[in-house]
PDB file of C-alpha atoms in Angstrom:
ATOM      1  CA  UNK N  30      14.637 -17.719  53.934  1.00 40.00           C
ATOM      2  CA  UNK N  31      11.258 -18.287  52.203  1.00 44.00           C
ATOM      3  CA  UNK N  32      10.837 -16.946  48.582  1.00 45.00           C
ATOM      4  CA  UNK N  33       7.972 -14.999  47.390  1.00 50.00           C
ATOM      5  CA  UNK N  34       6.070 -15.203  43.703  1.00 69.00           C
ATOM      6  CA  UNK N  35       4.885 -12.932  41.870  1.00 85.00           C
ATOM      7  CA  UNK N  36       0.903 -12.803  42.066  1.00 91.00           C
ATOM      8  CA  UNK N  37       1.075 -12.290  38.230  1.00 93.00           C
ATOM      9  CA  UNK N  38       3.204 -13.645  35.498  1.00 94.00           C
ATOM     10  CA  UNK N  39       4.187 -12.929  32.139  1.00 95.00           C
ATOM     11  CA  UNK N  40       3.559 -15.653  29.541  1.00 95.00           C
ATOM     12  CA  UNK N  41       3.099 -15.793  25.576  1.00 95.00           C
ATOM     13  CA  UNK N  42      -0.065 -17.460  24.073  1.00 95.00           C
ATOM     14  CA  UNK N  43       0.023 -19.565  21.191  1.00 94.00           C
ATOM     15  CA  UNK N  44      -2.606 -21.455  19.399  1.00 93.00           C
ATOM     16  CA  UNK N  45      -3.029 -23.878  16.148  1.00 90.00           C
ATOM     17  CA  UNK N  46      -5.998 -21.640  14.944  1.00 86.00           C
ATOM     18  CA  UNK N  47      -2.929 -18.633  14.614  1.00 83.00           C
ATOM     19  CA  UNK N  48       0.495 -18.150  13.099  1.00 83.00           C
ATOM     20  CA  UNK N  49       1.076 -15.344  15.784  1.00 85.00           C
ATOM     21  CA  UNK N  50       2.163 -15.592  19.561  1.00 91.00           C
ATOM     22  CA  UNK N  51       0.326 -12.830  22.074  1.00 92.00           C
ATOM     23  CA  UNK N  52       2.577 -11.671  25.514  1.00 94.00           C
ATOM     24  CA  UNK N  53       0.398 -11.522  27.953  1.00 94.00           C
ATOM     25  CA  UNK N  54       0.075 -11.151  32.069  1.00 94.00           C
ATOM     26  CA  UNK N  55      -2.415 -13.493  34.142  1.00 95.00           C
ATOM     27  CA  UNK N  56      -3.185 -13.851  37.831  1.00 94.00           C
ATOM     28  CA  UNK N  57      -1.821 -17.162  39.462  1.00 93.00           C
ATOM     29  CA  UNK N  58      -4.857 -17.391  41.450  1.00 93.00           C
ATOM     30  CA  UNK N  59      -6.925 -17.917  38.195  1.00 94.00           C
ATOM     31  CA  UNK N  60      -7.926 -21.221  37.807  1.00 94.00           C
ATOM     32  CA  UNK N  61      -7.685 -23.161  34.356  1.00 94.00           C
ATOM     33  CA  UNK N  62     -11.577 -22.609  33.771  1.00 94.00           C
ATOM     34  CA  UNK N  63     -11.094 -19.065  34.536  1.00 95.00           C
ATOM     35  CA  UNK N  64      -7.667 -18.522  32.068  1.00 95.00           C
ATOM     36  CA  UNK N  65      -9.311 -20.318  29.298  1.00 94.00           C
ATOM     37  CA  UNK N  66     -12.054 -17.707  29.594  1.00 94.00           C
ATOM     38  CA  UNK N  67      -9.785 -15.022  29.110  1.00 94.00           C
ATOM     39  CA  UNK N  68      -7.895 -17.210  26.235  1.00 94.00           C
ATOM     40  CA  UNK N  69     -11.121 -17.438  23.820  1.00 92.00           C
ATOM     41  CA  UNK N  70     -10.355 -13.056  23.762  1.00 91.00           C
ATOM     42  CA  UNK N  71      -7.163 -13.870  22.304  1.00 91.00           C
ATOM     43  CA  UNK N  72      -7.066 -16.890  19.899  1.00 90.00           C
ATOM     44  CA  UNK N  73     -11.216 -17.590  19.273  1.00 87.00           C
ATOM     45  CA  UNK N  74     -11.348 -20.802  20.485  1.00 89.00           C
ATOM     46  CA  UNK N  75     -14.606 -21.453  22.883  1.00 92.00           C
ATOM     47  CA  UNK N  76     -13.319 -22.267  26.190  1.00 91.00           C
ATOM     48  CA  UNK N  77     -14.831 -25.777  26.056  1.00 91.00           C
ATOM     49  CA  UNK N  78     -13.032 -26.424  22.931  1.00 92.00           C
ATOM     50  CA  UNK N  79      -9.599 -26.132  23.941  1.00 93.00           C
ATOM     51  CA  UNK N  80      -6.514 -28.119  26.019  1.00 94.00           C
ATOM     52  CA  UNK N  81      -3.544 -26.151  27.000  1.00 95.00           C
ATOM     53  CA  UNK N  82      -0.319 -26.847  26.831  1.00 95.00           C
ATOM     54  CA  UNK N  83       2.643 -25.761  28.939  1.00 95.00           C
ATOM     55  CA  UNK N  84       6.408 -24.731  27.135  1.00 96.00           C
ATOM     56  CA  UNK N  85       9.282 -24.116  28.848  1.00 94.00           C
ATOM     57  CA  UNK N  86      11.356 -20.204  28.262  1.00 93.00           C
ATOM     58  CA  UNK N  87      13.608 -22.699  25.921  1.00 93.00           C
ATOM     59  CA  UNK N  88      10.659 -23.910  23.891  1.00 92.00           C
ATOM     60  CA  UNK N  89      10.357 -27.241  25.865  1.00 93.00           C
ATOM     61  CA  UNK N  90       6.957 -28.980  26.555  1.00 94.00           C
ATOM     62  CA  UNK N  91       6.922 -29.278  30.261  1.00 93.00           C
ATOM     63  CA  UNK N  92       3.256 -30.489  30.946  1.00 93.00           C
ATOM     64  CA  UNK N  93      -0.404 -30.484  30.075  1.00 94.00           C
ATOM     65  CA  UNK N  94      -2.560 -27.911  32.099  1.00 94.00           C
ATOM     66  CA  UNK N  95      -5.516 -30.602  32.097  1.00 90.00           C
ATOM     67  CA  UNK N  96      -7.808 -29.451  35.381  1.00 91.00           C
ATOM     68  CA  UNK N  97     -10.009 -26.782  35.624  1.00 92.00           C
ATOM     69  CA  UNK N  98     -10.205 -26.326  38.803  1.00 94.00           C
ATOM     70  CA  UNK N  99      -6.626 -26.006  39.545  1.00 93.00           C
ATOM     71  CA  UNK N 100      -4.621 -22.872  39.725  1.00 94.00           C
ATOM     72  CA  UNK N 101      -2.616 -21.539  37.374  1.00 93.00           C
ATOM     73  CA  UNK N 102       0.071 -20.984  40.351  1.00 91.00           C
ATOM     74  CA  UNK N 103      -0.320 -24.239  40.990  1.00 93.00           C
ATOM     75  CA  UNK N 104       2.085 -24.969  37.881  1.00 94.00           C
ATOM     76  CA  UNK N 105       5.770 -24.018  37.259  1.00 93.00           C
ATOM     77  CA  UNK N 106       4.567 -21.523  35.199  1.00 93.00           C
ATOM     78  CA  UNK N 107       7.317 -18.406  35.065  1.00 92.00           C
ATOM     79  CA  UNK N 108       7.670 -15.893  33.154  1.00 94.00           C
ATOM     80  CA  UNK N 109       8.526 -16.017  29.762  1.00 93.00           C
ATOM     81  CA  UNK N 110       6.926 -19.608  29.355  1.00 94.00           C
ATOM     82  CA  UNK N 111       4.578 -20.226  26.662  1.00 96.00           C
ATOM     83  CA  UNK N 112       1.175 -21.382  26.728  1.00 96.00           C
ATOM     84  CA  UNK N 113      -0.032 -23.338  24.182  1.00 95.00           C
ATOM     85  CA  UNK N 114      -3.519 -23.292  23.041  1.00 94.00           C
ATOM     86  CA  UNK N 115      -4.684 -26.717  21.204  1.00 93.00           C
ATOM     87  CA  UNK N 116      -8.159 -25.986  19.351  1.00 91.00           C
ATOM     88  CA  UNK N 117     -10.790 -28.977  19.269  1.00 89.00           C
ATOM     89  CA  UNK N 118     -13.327 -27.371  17.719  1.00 83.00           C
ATOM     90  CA  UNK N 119     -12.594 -28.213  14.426  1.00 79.00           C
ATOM     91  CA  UNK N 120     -12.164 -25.109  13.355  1.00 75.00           C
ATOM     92  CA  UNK N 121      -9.742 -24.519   9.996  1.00 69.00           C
ATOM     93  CA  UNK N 122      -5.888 -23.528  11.027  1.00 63.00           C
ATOM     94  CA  UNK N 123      -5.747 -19.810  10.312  1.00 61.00           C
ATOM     95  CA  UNK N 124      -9.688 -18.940   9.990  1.00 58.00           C
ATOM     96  CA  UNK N 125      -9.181 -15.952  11.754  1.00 60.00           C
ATOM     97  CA  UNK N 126      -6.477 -14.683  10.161  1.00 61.00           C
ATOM     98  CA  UNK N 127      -7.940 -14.718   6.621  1.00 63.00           C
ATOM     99  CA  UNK N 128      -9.137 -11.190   5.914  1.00 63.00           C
ATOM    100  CA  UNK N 129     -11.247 -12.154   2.542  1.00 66.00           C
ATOM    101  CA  UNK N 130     -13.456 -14.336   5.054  1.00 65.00           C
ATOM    102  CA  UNK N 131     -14.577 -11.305   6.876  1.00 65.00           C
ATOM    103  CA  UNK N 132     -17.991  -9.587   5.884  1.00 72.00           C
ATOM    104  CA  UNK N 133     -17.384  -6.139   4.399  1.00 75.00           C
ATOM    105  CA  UNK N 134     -19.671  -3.002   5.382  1.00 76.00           C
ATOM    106  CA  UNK N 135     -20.657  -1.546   2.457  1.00 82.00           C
ATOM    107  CA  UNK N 136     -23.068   1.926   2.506  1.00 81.00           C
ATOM    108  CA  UNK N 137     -24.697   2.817  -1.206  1.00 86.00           C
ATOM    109  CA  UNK N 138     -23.950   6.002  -2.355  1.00 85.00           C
ATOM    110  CA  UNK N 139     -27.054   7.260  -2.037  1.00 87.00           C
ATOM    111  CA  UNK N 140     -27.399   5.823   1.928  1.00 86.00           C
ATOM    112  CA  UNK N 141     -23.545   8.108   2.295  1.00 83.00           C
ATOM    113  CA  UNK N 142     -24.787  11.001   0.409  1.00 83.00           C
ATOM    114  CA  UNK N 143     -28.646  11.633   3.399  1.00 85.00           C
ATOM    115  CA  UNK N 144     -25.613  11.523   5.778  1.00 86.00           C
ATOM    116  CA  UNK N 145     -24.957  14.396   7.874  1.00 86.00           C
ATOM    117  CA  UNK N 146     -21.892  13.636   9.261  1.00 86.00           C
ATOM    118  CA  UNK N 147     -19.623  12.413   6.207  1.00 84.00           C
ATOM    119  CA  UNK N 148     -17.016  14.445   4.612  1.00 86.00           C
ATOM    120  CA  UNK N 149     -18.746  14.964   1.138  1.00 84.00           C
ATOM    121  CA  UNK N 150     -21.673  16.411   3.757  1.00 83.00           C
ATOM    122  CA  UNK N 151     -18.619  18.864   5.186  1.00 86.00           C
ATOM    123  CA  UNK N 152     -17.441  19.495   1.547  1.00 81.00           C
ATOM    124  CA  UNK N 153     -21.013  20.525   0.718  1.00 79.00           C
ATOM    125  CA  UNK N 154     -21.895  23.331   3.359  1.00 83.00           C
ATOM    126  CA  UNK N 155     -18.297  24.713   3.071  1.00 82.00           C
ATOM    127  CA  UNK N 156     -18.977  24.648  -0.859  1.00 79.00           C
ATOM    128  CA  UNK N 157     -15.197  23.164  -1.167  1.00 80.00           C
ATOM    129  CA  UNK N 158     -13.542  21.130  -3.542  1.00 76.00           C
ATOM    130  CA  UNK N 159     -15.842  19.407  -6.292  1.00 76.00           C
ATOM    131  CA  UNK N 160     -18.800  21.819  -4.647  1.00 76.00           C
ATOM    132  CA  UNK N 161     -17.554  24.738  -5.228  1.00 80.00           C
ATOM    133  CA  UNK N 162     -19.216  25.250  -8.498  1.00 79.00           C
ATOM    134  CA  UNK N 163     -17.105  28.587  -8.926  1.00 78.00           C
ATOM    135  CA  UNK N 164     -13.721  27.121  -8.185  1.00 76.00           C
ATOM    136  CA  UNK N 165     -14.442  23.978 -10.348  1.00 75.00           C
ATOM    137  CA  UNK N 166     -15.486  26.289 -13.601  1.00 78.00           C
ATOM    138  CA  UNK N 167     -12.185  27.841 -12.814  1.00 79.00           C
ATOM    139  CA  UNK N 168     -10.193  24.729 -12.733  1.00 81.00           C
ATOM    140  CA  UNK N 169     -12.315  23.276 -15.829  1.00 82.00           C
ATOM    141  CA  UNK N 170     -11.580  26.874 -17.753  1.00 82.00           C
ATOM    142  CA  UNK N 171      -7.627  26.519 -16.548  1.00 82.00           C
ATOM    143  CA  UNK N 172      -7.805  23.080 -17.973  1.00 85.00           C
ATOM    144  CA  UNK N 173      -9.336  23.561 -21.485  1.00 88.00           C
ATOM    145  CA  UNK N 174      -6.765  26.523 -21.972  1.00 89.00           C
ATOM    146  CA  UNK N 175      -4.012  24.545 -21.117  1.00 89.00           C
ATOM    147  CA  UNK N 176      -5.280  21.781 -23.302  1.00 88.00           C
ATOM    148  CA  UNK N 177      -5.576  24.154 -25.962  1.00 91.00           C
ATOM    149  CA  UNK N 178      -2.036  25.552 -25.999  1.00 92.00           C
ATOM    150  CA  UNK N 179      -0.729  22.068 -25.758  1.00 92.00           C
ATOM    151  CA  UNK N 180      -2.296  21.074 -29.257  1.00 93.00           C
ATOM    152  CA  UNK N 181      -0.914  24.341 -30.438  1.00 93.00           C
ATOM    153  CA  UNK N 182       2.450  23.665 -29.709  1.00 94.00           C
ATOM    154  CA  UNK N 183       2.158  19.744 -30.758  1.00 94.00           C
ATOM    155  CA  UNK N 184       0.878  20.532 -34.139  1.00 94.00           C
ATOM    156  CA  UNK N 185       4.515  22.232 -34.523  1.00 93.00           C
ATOM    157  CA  UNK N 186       6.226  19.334 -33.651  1.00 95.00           C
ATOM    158  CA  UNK N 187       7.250  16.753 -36.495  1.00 95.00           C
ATOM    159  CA  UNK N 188       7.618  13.562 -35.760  1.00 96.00           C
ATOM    160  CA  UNK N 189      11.884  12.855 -36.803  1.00 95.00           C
ATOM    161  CA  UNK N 190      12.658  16.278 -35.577  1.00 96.00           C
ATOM    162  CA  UNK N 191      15.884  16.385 -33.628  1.00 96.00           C
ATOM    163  CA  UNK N 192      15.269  18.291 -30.653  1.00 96.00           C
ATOM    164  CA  UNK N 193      16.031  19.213 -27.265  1.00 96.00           C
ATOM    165  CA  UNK N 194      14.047  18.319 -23.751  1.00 96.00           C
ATOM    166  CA  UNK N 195      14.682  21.642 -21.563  1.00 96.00           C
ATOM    167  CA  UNK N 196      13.418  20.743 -18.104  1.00 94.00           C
ATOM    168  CA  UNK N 197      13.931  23.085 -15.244  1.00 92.00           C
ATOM    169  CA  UNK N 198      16.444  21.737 -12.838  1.00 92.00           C
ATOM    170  CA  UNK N 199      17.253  18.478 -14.994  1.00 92.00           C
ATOM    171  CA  UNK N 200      20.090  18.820 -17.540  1.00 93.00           C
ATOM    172  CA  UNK N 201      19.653  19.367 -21.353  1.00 94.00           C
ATOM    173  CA  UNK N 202      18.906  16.544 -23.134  1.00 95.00           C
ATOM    174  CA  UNK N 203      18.896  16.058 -27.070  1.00 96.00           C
ATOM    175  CA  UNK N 204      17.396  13.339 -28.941  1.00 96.00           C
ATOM    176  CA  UNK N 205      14.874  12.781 -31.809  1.00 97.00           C
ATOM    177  CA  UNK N 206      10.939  13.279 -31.764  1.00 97.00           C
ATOM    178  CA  UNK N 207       9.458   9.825 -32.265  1.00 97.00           C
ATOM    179  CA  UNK N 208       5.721  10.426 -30.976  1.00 97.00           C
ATOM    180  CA  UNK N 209       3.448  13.351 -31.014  1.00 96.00           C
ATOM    181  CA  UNK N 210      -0.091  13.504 -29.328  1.00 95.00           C
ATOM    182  CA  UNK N 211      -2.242  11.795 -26.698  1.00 94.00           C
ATOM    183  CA  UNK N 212      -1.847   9.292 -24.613  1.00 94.00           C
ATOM    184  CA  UNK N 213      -3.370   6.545 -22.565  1.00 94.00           C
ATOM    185  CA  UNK N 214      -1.534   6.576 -19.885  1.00 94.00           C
ATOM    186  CA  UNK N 215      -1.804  10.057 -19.051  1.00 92.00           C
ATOM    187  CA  UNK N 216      -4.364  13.492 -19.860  1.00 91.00           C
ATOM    188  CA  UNK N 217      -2.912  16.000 -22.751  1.00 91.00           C
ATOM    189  CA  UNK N 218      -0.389  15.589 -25.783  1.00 95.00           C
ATOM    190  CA  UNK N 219       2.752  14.461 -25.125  1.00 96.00           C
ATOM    191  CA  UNK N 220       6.159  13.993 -27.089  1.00 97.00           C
ATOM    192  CA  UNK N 221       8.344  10.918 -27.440  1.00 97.00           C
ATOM    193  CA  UNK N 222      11.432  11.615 -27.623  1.00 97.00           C
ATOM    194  CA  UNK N 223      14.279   8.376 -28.299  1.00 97.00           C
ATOM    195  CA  UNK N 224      17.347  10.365 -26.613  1.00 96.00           C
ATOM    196  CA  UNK N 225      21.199  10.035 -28.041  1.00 95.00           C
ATOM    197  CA  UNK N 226      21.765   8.014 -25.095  1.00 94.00           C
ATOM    198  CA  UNK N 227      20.433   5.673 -21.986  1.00 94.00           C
ATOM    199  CA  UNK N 228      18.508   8.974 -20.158  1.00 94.00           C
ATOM    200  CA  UNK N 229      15.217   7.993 -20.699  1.00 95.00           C
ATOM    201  CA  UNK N 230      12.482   5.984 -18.736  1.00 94.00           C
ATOM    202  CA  UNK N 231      11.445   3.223 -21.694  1.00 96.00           C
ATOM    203  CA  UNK N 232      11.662   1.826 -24.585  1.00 96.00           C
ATOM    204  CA  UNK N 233       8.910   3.476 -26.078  1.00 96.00           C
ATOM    205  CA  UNK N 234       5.931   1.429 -24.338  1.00 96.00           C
ATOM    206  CA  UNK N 235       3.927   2.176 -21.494  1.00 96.00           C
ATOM    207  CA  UNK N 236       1.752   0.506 -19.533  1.00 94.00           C
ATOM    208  CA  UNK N 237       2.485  -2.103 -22.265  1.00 94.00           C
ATOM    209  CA  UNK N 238       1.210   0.261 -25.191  1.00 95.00           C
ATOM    210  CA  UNK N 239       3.672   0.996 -27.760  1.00 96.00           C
ATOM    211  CA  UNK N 240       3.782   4.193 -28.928  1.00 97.00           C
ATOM    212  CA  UNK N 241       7.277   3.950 -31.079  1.00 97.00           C
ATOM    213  CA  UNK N 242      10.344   1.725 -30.950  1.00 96.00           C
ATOM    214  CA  UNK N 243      13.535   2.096 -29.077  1.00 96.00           C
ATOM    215  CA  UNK N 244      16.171   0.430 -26.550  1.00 95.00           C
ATOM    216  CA  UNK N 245      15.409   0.512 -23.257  1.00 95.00           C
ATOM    217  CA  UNK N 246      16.210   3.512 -21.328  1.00 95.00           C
ATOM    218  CA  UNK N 247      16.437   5.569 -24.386  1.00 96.00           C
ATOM    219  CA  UNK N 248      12.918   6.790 -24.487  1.00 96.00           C
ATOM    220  CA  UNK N 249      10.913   9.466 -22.343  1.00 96.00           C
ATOM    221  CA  UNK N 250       8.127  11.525 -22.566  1.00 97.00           C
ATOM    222  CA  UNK N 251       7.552  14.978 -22.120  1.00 96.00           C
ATOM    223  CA  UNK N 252       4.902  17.996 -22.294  1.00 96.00           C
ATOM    224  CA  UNK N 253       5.540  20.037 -25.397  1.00 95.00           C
ATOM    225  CA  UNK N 254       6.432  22.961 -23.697  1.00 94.00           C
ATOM    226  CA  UNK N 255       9.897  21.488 -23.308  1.00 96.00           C
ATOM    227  CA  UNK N 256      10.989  20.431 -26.537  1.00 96.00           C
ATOM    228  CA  UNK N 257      12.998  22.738 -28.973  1.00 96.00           C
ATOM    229  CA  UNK N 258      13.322  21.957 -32.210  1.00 96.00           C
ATOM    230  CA  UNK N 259      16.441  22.449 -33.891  1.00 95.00           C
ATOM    231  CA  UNK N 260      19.656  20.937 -35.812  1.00 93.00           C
ATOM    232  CA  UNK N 261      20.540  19.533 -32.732  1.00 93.00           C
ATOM    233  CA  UNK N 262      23.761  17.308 -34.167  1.00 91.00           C
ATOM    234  CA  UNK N 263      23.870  14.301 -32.156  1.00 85.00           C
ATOM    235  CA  UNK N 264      26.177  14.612 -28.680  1.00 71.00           C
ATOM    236  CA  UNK N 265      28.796  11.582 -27.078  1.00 65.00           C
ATOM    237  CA  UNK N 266      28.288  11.822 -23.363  1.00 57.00           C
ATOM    238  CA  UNK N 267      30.821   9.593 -23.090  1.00 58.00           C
ATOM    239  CA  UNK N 268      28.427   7.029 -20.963  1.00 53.00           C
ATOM    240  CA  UNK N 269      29.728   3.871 -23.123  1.00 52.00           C
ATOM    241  CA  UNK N 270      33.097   4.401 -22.717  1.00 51.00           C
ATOM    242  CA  UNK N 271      35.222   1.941 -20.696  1.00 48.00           C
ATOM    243  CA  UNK N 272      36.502   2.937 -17.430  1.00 44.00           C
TER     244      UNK N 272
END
C-alpha cells in the first residue's frame, strides 16, 4: 500500500523582520528559489537576502532549507510546520511594522476642494449640510435664541442657591448652586451644582479647570433649564449608611 501527498501543504511563515506569523498554502513542486519568491510578498525580505528555516508542528527546528534548486516536497515539510524566514539584509527587526515610518498622502485643501468626486463636492451640488446656506441661517438663528434664553435664565440663578436638578428620566436631585456661566469645556452657560450627596460626575474641575471646590463625585453640571431654585432643606439618601 503506497501513500499519496498532498500536492500542496499548509505551513505558517515567520520572519525576524515581523512579530506576526502568516498561514499559508504552497505547491511541493516549488523549488526553494521559487518559494522564496513568493516569501518576499509576505515578510519584505528580497529573495537573495534570506535563509529559511524549517520547525517542526511542536515548534522544533528540524533542518535548514539551504538549496535552491531543490523542492520544497523534497523536505518533511507537513502541514502545520513552520517556516522560518532569517533576513540578511540588514534590515531593522520590525521596519515594516512601524506605521510612523510610512509616508503619509496628504492633498491641500485647496487640491480637495477642484475635486469632483469628494464628498464636500457631493455636499455642494445637493446644497446639504454646511452648504445649505438656508438650513445653516436656520441652525445659526436656533442657536443664538437658545443662547439667549440660556443667559436669561442664568442671570436668575445665584450662586449659594439651594436648588434642585430636574432631568427627564433621571431622579430629582437637590444640592447647592456653586457655578453660574460659561464654560471651556463645553458651548452655553452652565450651572454647578455640589449635590447633598456622591451623584455627581466631579469635584468641581474639568478638563483640569476648576470652576468651584468639592469632593469627588459630588459635583455636576447642568443646563439652566433644569435647576429650580428653592428652600430645598438638605435630604439623607441614606447612601453612607452601613449595611
Amino acid at each position: 500500500m503506497s501513500v499519496v501527498s498532498s500536492p500542496t501543504v499548509n505551513v505558517l511563515i515567520s520572519s525576524t523582520l515581523n512579530s506576526f506569523t502568516a498561514q499559508k498554502r504552497y505547491n511541493r513542486g516549488l523549488t526553494l528559489a521559487e518559494l522564496k519568491c513568493k516569501l518576499e510578498l509576505v515578510v519584505g525580505t528580497p529573495a537573495s537576502c534570506m535563509d529559511l528555516e524549517l520547525y517542526s508542528t511542536d515548534n522544533s527546528l528540524l533542518l535548514r532549507l539551504d538549496s535552491d534548486e531543490a523542492l520544497l516536497g523534497s523536505y518533511p515539510v507537513d502541514d502545520g510546520c513552520r517556516i522560518h524566514v532569517v533576513d540578511k539584509s540588514g534590515t531593522r527587526t520590525g521596519a515594516f511594522e512601524d506605521l510612523s515610518r510610512v509616508e503619509k498622502y496628504q492633498l491641500s485643501d485647496d487640491n480637495y476642494d477642484k475635486r469632483t468626486d469628494s464628498v464636500r463636492a457631493f455636499l455642494k451640488r445637493n446644497k446639504m449640510g454646511k452648504f445649505n446656506e438656508e438650513d445653516m441661517a436656520t441652525r445659526e438663528a436656533d442657536q443664538e435664541q437658545k443662547f439667549a434664553e440660556e443667559r436669561d435664565l442664568i442671570t436668575a440663578i445665584a450662586v449659594g442657591s439651594r436648588c434642585e436638578v430636574r432631568i427627564t428620566g433621571q431622579p430629582t436631585k437637590r444640592g447647592t448652586v456653586m457655578y453660574a456661566g460659561l464654560t471651556d469645556f463645553k458651548p452655553g452657560y452652565w450651572v454647578g451644582v455640589r449635590y447633598d450627596e456622591p451623584l455627581g460626575k466631579n469635584d468641581g474641575s474639568v478638563n483640569g479647570k476648576r470652576y468651584f471646590q468639592c469632593p469627588p463625585k459630588y459635583g455636576a453640571f447642568v443646563k439652566p433649564q433644569f435647576v429650580a431654585l428653592g428652600n430645598f432643606p438638605e435630604e439623607n439618601y441614606g447612601l453612607d449608611d452601613e449595611m
